[in-house]
Coordinates of C-alpha atoms in Angstrom, one line a residue:
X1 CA -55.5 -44.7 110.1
X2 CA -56.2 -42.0 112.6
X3 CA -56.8 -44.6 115.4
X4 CA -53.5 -46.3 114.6
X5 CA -51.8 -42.9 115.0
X6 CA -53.3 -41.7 118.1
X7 CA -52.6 -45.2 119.6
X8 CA -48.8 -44.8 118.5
X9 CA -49.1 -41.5 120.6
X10 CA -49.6 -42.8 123.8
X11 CA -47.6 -41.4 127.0
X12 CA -44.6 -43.7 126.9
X13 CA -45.0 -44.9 130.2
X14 CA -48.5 -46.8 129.0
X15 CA -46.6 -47.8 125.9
X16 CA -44.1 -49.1 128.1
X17 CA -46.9 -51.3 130.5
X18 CA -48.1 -52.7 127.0
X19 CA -44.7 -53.8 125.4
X20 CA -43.2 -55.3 128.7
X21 CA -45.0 -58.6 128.2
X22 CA -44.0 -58.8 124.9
X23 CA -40.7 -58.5 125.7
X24 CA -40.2 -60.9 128.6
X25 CA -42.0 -63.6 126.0
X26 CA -39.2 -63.0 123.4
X27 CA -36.6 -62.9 126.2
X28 CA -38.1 -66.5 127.8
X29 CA -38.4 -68.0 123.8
X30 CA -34.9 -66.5 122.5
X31 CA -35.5 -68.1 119.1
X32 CA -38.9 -67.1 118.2
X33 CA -39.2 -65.3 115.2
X34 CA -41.7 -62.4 115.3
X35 CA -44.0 -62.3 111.7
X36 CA -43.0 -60.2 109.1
X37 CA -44.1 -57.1 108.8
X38 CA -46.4 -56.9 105.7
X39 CA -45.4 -53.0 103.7
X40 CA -47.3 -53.0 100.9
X41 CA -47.8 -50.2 98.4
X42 CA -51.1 -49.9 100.5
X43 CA -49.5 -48.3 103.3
X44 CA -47.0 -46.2 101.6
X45 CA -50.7 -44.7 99.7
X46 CA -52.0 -44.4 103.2
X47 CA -49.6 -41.8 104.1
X48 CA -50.9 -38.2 104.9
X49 CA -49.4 -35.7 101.5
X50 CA -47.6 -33.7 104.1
X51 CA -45.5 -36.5 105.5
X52 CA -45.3 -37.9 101.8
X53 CA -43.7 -34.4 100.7
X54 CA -41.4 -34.5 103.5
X55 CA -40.2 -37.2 102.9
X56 CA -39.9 -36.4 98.6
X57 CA -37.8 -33.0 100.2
X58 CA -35.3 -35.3 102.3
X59 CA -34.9 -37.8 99.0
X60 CA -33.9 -34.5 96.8
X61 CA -31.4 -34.2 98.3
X62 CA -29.1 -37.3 97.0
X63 CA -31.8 -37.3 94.0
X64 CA -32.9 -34.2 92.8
X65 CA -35.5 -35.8 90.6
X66 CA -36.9 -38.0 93.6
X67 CA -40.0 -36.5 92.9
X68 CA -40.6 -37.6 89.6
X69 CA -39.7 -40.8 90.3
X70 CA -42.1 -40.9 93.4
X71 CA -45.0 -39.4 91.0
X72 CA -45.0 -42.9 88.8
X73 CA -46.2 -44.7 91.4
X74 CA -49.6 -43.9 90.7
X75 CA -52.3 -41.7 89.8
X76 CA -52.8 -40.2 92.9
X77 CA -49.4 -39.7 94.2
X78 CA -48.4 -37.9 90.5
X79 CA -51.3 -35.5 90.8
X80 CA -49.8 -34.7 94.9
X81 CA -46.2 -34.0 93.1
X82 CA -47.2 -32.4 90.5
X83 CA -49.6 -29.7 92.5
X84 CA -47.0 -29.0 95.1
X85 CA -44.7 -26.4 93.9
X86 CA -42.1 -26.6 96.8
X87 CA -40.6 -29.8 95.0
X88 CA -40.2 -28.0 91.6
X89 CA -38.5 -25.0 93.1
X90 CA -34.9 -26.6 92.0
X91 CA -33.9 -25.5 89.2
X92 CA -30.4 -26.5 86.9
X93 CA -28.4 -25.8 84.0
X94 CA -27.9 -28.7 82.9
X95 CA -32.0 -30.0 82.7
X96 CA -33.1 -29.9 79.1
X97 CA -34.6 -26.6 78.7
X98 CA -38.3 -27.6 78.0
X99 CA -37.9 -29.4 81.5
X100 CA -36.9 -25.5 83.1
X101 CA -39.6 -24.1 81.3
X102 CA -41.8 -27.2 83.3
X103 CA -40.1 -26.3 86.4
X104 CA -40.4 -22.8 86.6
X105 CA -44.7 -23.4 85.6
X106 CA -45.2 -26.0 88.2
X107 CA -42.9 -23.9 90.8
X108 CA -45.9 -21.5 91.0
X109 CA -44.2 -18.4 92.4
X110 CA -42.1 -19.8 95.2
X111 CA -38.8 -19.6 96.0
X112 CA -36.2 -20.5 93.7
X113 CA -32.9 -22.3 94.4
X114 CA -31.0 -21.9 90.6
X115 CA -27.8 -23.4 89.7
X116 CA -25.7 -22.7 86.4
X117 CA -22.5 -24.0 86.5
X118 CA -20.9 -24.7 82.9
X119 CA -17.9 -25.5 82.4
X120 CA -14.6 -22.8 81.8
X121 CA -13.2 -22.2 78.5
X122 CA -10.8 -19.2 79.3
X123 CA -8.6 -20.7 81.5
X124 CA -4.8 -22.5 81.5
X125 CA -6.1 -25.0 79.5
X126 CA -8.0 -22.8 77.3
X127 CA -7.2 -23.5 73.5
X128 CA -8.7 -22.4 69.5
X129 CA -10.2 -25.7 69.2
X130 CA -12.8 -25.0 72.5
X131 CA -14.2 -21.8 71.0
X132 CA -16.8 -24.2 70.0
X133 CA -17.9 -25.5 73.0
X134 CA -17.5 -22.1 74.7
X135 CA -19.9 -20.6 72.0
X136 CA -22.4 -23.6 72.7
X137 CA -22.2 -23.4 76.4
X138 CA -23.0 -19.2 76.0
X139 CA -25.7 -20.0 73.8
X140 CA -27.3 -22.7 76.3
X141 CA -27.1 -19.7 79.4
X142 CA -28.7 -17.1 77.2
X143 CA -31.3 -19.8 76.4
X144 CA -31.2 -20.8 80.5
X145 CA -31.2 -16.9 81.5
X146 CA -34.2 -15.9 78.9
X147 CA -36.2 -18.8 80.7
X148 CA -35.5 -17.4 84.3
X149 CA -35.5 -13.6 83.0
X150 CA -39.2 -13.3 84.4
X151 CA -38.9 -15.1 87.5
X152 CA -36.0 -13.3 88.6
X153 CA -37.7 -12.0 92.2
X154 CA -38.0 -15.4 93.0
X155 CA -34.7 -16.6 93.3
X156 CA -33.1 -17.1 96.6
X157 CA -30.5 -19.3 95.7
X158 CA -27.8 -18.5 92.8
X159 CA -24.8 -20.2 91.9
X160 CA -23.3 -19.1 88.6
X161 CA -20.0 -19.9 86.8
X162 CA -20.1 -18.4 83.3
X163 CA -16.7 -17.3 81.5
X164 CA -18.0 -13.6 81.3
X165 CA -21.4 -11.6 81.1
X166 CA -20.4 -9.9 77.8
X167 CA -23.0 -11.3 75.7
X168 CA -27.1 -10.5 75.4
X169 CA -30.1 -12.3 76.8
X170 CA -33.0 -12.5 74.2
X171 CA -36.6 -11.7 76.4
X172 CA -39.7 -13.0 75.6
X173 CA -41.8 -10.0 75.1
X174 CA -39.0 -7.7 75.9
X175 CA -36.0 -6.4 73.7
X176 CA -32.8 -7.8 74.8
X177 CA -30.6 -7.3 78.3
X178 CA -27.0 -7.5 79.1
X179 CA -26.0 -10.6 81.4
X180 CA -24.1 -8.3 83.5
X181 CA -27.7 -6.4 83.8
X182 CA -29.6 -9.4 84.2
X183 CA -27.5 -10.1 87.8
X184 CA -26.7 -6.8 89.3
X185 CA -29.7 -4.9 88.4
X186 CA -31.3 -5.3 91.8
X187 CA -34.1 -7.6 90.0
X188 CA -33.0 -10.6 92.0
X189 CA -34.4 -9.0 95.5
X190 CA -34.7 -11.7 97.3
X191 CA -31.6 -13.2 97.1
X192 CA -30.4 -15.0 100.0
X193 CA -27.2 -17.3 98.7
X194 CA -24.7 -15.9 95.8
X195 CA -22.4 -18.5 94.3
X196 CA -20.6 -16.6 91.5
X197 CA -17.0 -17.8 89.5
X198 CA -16.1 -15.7 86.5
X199 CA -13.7 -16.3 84.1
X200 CA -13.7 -12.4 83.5
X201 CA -14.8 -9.6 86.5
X202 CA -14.6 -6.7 84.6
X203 CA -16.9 -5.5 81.8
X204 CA -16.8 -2.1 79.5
X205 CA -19.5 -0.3 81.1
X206 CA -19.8 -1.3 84.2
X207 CA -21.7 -0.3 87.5
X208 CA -21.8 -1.3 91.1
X209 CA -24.2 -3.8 92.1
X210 CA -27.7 -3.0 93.5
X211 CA -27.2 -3.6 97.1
X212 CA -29.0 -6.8 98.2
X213 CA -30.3 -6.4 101.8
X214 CA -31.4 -10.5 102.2
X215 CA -28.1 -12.1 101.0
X216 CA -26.5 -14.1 103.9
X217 CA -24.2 -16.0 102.2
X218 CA -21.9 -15.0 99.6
X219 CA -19.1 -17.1 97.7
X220 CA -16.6 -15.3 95.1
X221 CA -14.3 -16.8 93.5
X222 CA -11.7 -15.0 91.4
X223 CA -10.6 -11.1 91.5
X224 CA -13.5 -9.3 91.6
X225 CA -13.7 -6.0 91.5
X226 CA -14.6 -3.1 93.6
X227 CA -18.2 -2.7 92.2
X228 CA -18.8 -6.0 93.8
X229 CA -18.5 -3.9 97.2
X230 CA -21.9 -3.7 98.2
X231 CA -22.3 -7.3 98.1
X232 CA -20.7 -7.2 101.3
X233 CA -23.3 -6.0 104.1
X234 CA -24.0 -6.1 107.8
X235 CA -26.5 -9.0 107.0
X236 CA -24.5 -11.1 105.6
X237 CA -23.1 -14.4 107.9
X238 CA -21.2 -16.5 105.5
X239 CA -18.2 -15.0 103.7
X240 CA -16.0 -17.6 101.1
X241 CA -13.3 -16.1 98.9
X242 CA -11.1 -18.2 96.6
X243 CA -8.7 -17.2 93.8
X244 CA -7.9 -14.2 95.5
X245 CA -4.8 -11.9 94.8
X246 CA -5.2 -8.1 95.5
X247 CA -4.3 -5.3 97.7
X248 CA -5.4 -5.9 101.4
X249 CA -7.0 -2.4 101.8
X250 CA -9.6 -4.6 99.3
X251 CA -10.5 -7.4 101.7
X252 CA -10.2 -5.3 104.8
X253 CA -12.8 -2.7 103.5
X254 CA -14.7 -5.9 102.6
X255 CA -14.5 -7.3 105.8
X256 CA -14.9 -4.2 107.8
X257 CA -18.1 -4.3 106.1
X258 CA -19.6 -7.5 107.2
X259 CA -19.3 -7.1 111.3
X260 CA -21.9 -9.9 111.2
X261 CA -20.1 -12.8 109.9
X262 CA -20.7 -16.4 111.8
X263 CA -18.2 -17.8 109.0
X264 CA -15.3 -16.7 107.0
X265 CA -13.3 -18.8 104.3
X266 CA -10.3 -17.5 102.4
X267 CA -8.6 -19.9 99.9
X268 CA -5.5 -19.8 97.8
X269 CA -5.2 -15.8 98.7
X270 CA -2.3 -13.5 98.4
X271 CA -2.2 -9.8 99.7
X272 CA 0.0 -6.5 98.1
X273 CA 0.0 -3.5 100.4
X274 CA -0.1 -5.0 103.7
X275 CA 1.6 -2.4 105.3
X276 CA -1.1 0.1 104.3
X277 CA -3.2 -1.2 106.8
X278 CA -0.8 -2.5 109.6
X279 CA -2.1 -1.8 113.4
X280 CA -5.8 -2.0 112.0
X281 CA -8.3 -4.1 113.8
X282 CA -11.3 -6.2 112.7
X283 CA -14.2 -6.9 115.0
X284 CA -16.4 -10.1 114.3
X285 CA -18.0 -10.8 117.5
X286 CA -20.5 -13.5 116.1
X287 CA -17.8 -15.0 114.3
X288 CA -17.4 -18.9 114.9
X289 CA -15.7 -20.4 112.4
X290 CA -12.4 -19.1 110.8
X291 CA -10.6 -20.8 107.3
X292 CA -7.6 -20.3 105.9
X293 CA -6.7 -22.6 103.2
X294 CA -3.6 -22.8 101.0
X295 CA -3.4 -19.2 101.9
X296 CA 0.3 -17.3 102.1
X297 CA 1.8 -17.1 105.3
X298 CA 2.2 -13.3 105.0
X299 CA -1.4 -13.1 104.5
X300 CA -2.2 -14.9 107.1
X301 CA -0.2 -13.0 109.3
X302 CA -2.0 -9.9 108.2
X303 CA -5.2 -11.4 108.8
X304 CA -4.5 -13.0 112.3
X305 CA -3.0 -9.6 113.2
X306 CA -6.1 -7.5 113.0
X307 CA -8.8 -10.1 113.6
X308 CA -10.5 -10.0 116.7
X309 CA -13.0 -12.3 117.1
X310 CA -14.0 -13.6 120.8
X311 CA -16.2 -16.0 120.2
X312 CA -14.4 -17.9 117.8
X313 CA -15.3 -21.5 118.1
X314 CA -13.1 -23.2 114.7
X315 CA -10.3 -22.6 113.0
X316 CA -8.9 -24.6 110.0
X317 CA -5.5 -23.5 108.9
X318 CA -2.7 -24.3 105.5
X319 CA -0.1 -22.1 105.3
X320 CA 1.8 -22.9 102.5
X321 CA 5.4 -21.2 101.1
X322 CA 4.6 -20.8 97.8
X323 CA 1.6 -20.5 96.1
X324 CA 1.4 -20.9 92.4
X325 CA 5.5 -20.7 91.9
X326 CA 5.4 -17.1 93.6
X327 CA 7.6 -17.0 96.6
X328 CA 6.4 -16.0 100.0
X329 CA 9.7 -14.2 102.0
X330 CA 7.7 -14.4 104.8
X331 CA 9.1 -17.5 107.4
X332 CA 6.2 -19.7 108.3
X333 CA 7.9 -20.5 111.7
X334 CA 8.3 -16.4 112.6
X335 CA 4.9 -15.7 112.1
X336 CA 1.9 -14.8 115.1
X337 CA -0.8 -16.2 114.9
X338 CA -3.0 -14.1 117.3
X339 CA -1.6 -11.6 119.7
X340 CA -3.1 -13.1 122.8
X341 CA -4.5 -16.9 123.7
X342 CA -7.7 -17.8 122.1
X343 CA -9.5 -18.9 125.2
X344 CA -12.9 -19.8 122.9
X345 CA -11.5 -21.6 120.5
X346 CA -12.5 -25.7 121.1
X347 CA -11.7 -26.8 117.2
X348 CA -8.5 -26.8 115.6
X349 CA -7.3 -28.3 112.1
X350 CA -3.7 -27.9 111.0
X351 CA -3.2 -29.3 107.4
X352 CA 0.1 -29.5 105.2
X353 CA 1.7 -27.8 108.5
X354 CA 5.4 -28.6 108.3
X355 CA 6.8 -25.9 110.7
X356 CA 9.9 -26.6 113.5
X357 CA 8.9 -28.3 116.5
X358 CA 9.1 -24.8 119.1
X359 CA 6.7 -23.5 116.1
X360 CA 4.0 -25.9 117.3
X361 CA 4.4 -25.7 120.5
X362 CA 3.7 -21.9 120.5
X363 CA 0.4 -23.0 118.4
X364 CA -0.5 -25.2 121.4
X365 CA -0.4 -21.7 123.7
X366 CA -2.7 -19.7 121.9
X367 CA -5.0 -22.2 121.3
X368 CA -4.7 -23.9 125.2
X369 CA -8.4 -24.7 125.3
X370 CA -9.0 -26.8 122.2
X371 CA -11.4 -30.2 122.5
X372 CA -11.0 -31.2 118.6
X373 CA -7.4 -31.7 116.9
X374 CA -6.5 -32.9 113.6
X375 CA -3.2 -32.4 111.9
X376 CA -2.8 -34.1 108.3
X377 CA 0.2 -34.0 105.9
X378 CA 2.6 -31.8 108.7
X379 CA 5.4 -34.6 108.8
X380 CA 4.8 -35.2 112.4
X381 CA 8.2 -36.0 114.5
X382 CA 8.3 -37.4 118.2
X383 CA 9.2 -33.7 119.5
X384 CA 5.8 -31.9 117.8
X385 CA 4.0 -34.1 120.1
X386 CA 5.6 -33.0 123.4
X387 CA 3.7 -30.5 124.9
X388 CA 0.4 -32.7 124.7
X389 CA 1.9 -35.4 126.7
X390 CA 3.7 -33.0 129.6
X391 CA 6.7 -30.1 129.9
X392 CA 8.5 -28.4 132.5
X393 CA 7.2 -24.8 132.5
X394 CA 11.3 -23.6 132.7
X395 CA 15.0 -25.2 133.6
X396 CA 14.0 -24.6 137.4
X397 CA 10.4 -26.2 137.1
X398 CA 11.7 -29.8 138.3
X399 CA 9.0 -31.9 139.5
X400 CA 6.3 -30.0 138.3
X401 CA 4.8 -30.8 134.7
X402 CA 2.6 -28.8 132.4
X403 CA 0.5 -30.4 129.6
X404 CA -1.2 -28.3 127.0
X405 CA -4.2 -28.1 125.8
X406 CA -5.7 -30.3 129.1
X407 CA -9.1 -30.2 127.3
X408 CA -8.5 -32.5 124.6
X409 CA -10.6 -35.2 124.2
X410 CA -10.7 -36.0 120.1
X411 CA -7.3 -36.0 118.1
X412 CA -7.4 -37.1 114.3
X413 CA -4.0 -38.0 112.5
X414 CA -4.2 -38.0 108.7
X415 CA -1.2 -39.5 106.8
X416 CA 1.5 -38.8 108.7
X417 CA 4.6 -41.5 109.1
X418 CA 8.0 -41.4 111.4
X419 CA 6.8 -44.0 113.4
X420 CA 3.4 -41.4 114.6
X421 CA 1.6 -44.5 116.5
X422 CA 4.0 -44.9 119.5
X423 CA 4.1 -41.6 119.8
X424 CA 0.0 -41.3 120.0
X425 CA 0.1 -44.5 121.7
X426 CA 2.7 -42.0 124.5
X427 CA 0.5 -39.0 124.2
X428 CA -2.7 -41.4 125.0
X429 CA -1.3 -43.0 127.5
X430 CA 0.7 -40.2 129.2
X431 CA -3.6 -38.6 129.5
X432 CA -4.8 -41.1 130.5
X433 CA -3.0 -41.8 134.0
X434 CA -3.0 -38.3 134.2
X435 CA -6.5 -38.4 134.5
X436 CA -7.2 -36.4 131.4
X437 CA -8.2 -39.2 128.8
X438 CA -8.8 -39.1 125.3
X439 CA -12.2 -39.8 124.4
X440 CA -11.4 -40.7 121.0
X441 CA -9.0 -41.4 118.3
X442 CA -8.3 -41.6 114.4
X443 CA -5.8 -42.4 112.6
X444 CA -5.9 -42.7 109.0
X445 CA -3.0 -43.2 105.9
X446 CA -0.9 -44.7 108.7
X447 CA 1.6 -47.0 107.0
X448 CA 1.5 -50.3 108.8
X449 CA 3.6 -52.6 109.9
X450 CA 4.1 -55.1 113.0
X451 CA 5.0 -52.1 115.4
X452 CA 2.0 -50.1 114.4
X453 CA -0.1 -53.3 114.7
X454 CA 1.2 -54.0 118.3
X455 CA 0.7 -50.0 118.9
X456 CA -3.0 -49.7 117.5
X457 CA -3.7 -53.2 120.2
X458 CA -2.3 -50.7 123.1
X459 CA -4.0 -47.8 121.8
X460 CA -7.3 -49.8 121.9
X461 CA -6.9 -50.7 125.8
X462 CA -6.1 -46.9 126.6
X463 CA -8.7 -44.9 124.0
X464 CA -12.4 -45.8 124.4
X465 CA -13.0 -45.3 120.3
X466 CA -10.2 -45.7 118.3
X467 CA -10.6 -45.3 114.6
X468 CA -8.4 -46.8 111.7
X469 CA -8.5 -45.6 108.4
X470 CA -7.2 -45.7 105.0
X471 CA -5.2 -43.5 102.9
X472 CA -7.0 -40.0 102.9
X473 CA -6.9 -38.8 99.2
X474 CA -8.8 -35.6 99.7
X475 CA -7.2 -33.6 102.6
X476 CA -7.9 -30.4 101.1
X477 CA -3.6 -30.0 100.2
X478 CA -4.2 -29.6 96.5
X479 CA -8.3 -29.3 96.4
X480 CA -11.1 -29.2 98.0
X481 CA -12.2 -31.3 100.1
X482 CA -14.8 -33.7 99.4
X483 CA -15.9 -37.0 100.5
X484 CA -16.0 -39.1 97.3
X485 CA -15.0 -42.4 96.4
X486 CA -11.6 -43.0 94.4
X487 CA -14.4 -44.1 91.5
X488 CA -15.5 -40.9 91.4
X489 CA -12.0 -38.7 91.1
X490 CA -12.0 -35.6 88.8
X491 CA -9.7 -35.4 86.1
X492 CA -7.9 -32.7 87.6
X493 CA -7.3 -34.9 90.8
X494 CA -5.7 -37.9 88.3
X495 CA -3.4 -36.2 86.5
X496 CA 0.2 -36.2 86.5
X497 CA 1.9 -34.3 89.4
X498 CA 5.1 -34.8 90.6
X499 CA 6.0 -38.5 91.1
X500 CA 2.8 -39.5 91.5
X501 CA 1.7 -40.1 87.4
X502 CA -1.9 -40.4 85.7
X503 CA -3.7 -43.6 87.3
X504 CA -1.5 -44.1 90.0
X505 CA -5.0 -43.4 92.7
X506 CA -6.2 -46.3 91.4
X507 CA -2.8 -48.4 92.4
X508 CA -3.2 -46.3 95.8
X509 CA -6.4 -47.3 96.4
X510 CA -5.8 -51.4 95.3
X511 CA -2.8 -51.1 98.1
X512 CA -4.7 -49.6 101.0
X513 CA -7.8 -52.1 100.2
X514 CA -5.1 -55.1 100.4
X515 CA -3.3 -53.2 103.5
X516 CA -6.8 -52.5 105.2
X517 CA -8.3 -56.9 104.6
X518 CA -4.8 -57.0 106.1
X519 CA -5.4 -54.8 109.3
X520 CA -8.5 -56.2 109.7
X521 CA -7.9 -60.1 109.7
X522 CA -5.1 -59.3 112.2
X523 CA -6.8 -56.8 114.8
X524 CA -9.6 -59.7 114.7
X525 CA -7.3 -62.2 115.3
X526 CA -6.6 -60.4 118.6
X527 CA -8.0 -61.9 122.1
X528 CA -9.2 -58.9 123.4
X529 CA -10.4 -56.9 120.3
X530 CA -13.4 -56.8 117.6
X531 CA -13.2 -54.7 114.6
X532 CA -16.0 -53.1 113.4
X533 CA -16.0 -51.5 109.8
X534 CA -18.2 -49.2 108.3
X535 CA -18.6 -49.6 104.5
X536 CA -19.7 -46.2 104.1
X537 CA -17.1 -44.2 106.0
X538 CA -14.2 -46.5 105.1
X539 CA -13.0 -46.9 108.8
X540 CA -12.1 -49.7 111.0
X541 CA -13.3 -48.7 114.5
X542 CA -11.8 -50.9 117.2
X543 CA -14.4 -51.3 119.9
X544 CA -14.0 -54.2 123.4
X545 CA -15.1 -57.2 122.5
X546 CA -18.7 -58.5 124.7
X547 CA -17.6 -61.0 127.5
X548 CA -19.0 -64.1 125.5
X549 CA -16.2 -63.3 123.2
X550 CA -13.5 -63.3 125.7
X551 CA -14.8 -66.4 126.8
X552 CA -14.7 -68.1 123.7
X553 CA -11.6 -67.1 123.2

């Protein structure tokens, strides 16, 4: 085994010497098959138990329990899983508890990633008939917490969702301790990642957190409360807050807090008070990636006015009206953005961003250097487009043109309409005698029809890699944004809203696999073109055909 690794480790050029008259007899006998390769359970045992656990770690992480499966192979490989406690360090809520009592044994003092996330009882849809269930579910995280309730400076990773922490955990040897207690009493050290959603953030009795001088990445979701402050830290890189709706001086003291952030996430936030701390500036100089998410223009006004962030690399941006039937009197298309061009920024993501053409424009100036665009949902017209393709700087400026953003080489277009392919198919065109091309383009939730047909054929002979896709149900516009199949939709995400009734994602998803069969059989019909489509991404990606195709043809 050792000689067949060391020979696979010769300097390439050798390798190269070796394999060359290999190759030139395949090229010479073009429909000699070469033998089989023989991988047999043999040489799957043969594998060194460091490369064996690698590859165990990289398998957790579509299959959590890849390890257990792996240990029935046989003897030996069980008794390799079982003694190496790196692949029991993951630890759930939702495993029976005699297989956390196993996990947290066989973990052997490690690092522990723990995740408890329950289901909500206390919500809008909370009714009598759940008390039930909620009293069940408590029971099962007293049972989950008295389990963990010794190994508390292990953990690392935390994500918790729990109605509230008014209720006692039962110890083992000890006499019982408040849940609140059992998460803010400093105990948890080590803690590197906090994931908390509470359906209740403040408790009789109360006290700040112990400050925790390892977290780096901290998620809250929901109004929490000032004794949550020393959560927030100079250490800490990765900031996401959800469910937000509080007086500004709150998040601003919370940001001033974290100079340090790399990333910063606010989602479905509103602000009271902003005057209080109008002219005040924030300085993230690490800070690379900025998110604002179904967030209210007057909040994001606030935070765009005091941010200052040079190195800003990304920013993803919603604005929405109204939030949660609550008016926002704050126009969308009167609002700044920054107070000066964003020279570092290369990434931008507009979503739901129906604003007046001049409104986009001025977007286009402060963010002049961008490489990445996607817009989704913005009900796109021909004049939105405009200063990508080329403007005259003023009434005088005859003869010379100005295009913005000259930098951009990748532009996405999620389910938009108004006839958006011609005017991509302008835009790409326009760049590309201009001599600054696209490098590539997606379009996806196009409707289509013989125009867009003949448009996607131009936009093939103009764009190097040209993506079509279907309709794009998760575009972050009324969730989160995950990349799951239609078969795997929430509840939440199939329920009746608006026109669109219980069930009717299903009849969405039959049309766009008839309409994409359709695409397909008509782009390959084409003399010049070859679709290529990827099963696991959904996307039709026109690529040039080789020249024995042409010449069939």
């Amino acid at each position: 085994m050792h000689d067949a690794v060391q020979h696979e480790k010769l300097p390439s050029s050798q390798s190269q010497k070796e394999t060359a008259p290999d190759e030139e007899e395949q090229s010479s006998v073009p429909n000699q098959q070469l033998p089989p390769r023989d991988f047999t359970t043999r040489s799957f045992q043969d594998l060194p138990p460091e490369i064996l656990v690698e590859i165990v770690l990289l398998a957790q992480a579509t299959d959590p329990h890849a390890h257990i499966t792996i240990s029935n192979v046989d003897v030996s490989r069980r008794a390799l899983i079982q003694s190496t406690p790196l692949l029991w360090a993951q630890i759930d809520y939702l495993y029976p508890l005699k297989l956390v009592y196993l996990y947290l044994e066989r973990s052997a003092g490690i690092p522990l990633s723990v995740t408890m996330l329950p289901p909500l009882y206390n919500g809008s849809a909370y009714h009598a008939v759940l008390q039930d269930f909620k009293d069940e579910e408590i029971n099962g995280i007293k049972q989950f917490m008295r389990a963990l309730r010794p190994h508390r400076h292990r953990v690392i990773s935390l994500r918790l969702r729990c109605d509230d922490l008014a209720f006692d955990i039962p110890g083992e040897n000890e006499g019982p301790l408040s849940a609140y207690e059992f998460l803010c009493d400093g105990s948890m050290g080590r803690l590197e990642l906090l994931d908390l959603e509470l359906g209740s953030w403040r408790l009789e009795g109360m006290k700040e957190l112990a400050p925790s001088r390892n977290l780096k990445e901290l998620h809250l979701h929901g109004p929490w409360t000032s004794y949550f402050m020393p959560l927030f830290s100079t250490n800490l890189k990765s900031l996401v807050v959800t469910n937000y709706r509080a007086p500004f001086s709150r998040i601003f003291e919370a940001l001033e807090a974290t100079p340090s952030l790399i990333s910063l996430t606010l989602r479905d936030v509103s602000f009271i008070g902003i005057d209080a701390k109008k002219g005040s500036t924030l300085h993230f100089d690490h800070l690379r990636s900025l998110s604002l998410i179904r967030i209210f223009t007057s909040a994001a006004e606030a935070l765009f006015g005091c941010v200052v962030a040079p190195n800003l690399v990304a920013v993803r941006l919603h604005l929405v009206a109204t939030l949660h039937l609550v008016d926002d009197p704050t126009d969308i298309n009167k609002i700044q953005l920054f107070p000066a061009p964003q020279q570092s920024v290369r990434r931008l993501d507009l979503i739901a961003f129906e604003t007046e053409h001049w409104f986009l424009h001025s977007v286009f100036r402060i963010f002049p250097c961008i490489t990445h665009l996607r817009i989704a949902s913005s009900n796109l017209l021909r004049n939105h487009l405009y200063p990508l393709l080329g403007r005259q700087p003023d009434f005088w400026g005859a003869g010379r043109i100005e295009t913005a953003c000259p930098d951009l080489k990748h532009l996405t277009i999620d389910n938009e309409f108004n006839e958006i392919t011609g005017r991509v198919l302008e835009l790409a065109s326009f760049r590309h005698v201009s001599g600054i091309p696209l490098e590539s383009v997606t379009l996806q939730g196009i409707p289509f029809d013989h125009d867009v047909r003949n448009d996607i054929l131009k936009l093939a002979e103009v764009i190097p890699r040209l993506k079509i896709g279907g309709f794009g149900q998760e575009l972050d516009i009324y969730g989160d944004s995950h990349n799951i199949s239609p078969e795997e939709t929430s509840p939440s995400e199939t329920s009746s809203e608006g026109e669109w009734a219980s069930g009717d994602e299903e009849v969405g998803f039959a049309h766009w696999k008839v309409r994409d069969f359709t695409l397909r059989a008509l782009i390959a019909s084409h003399l010049t073109l070859t679709p290529k489509y990827d099963d696991s991404t959904q996307t039709l990606e026109i690529l040039e055909s080789t020249e024995g195709s042409q010449d069939e043809e």
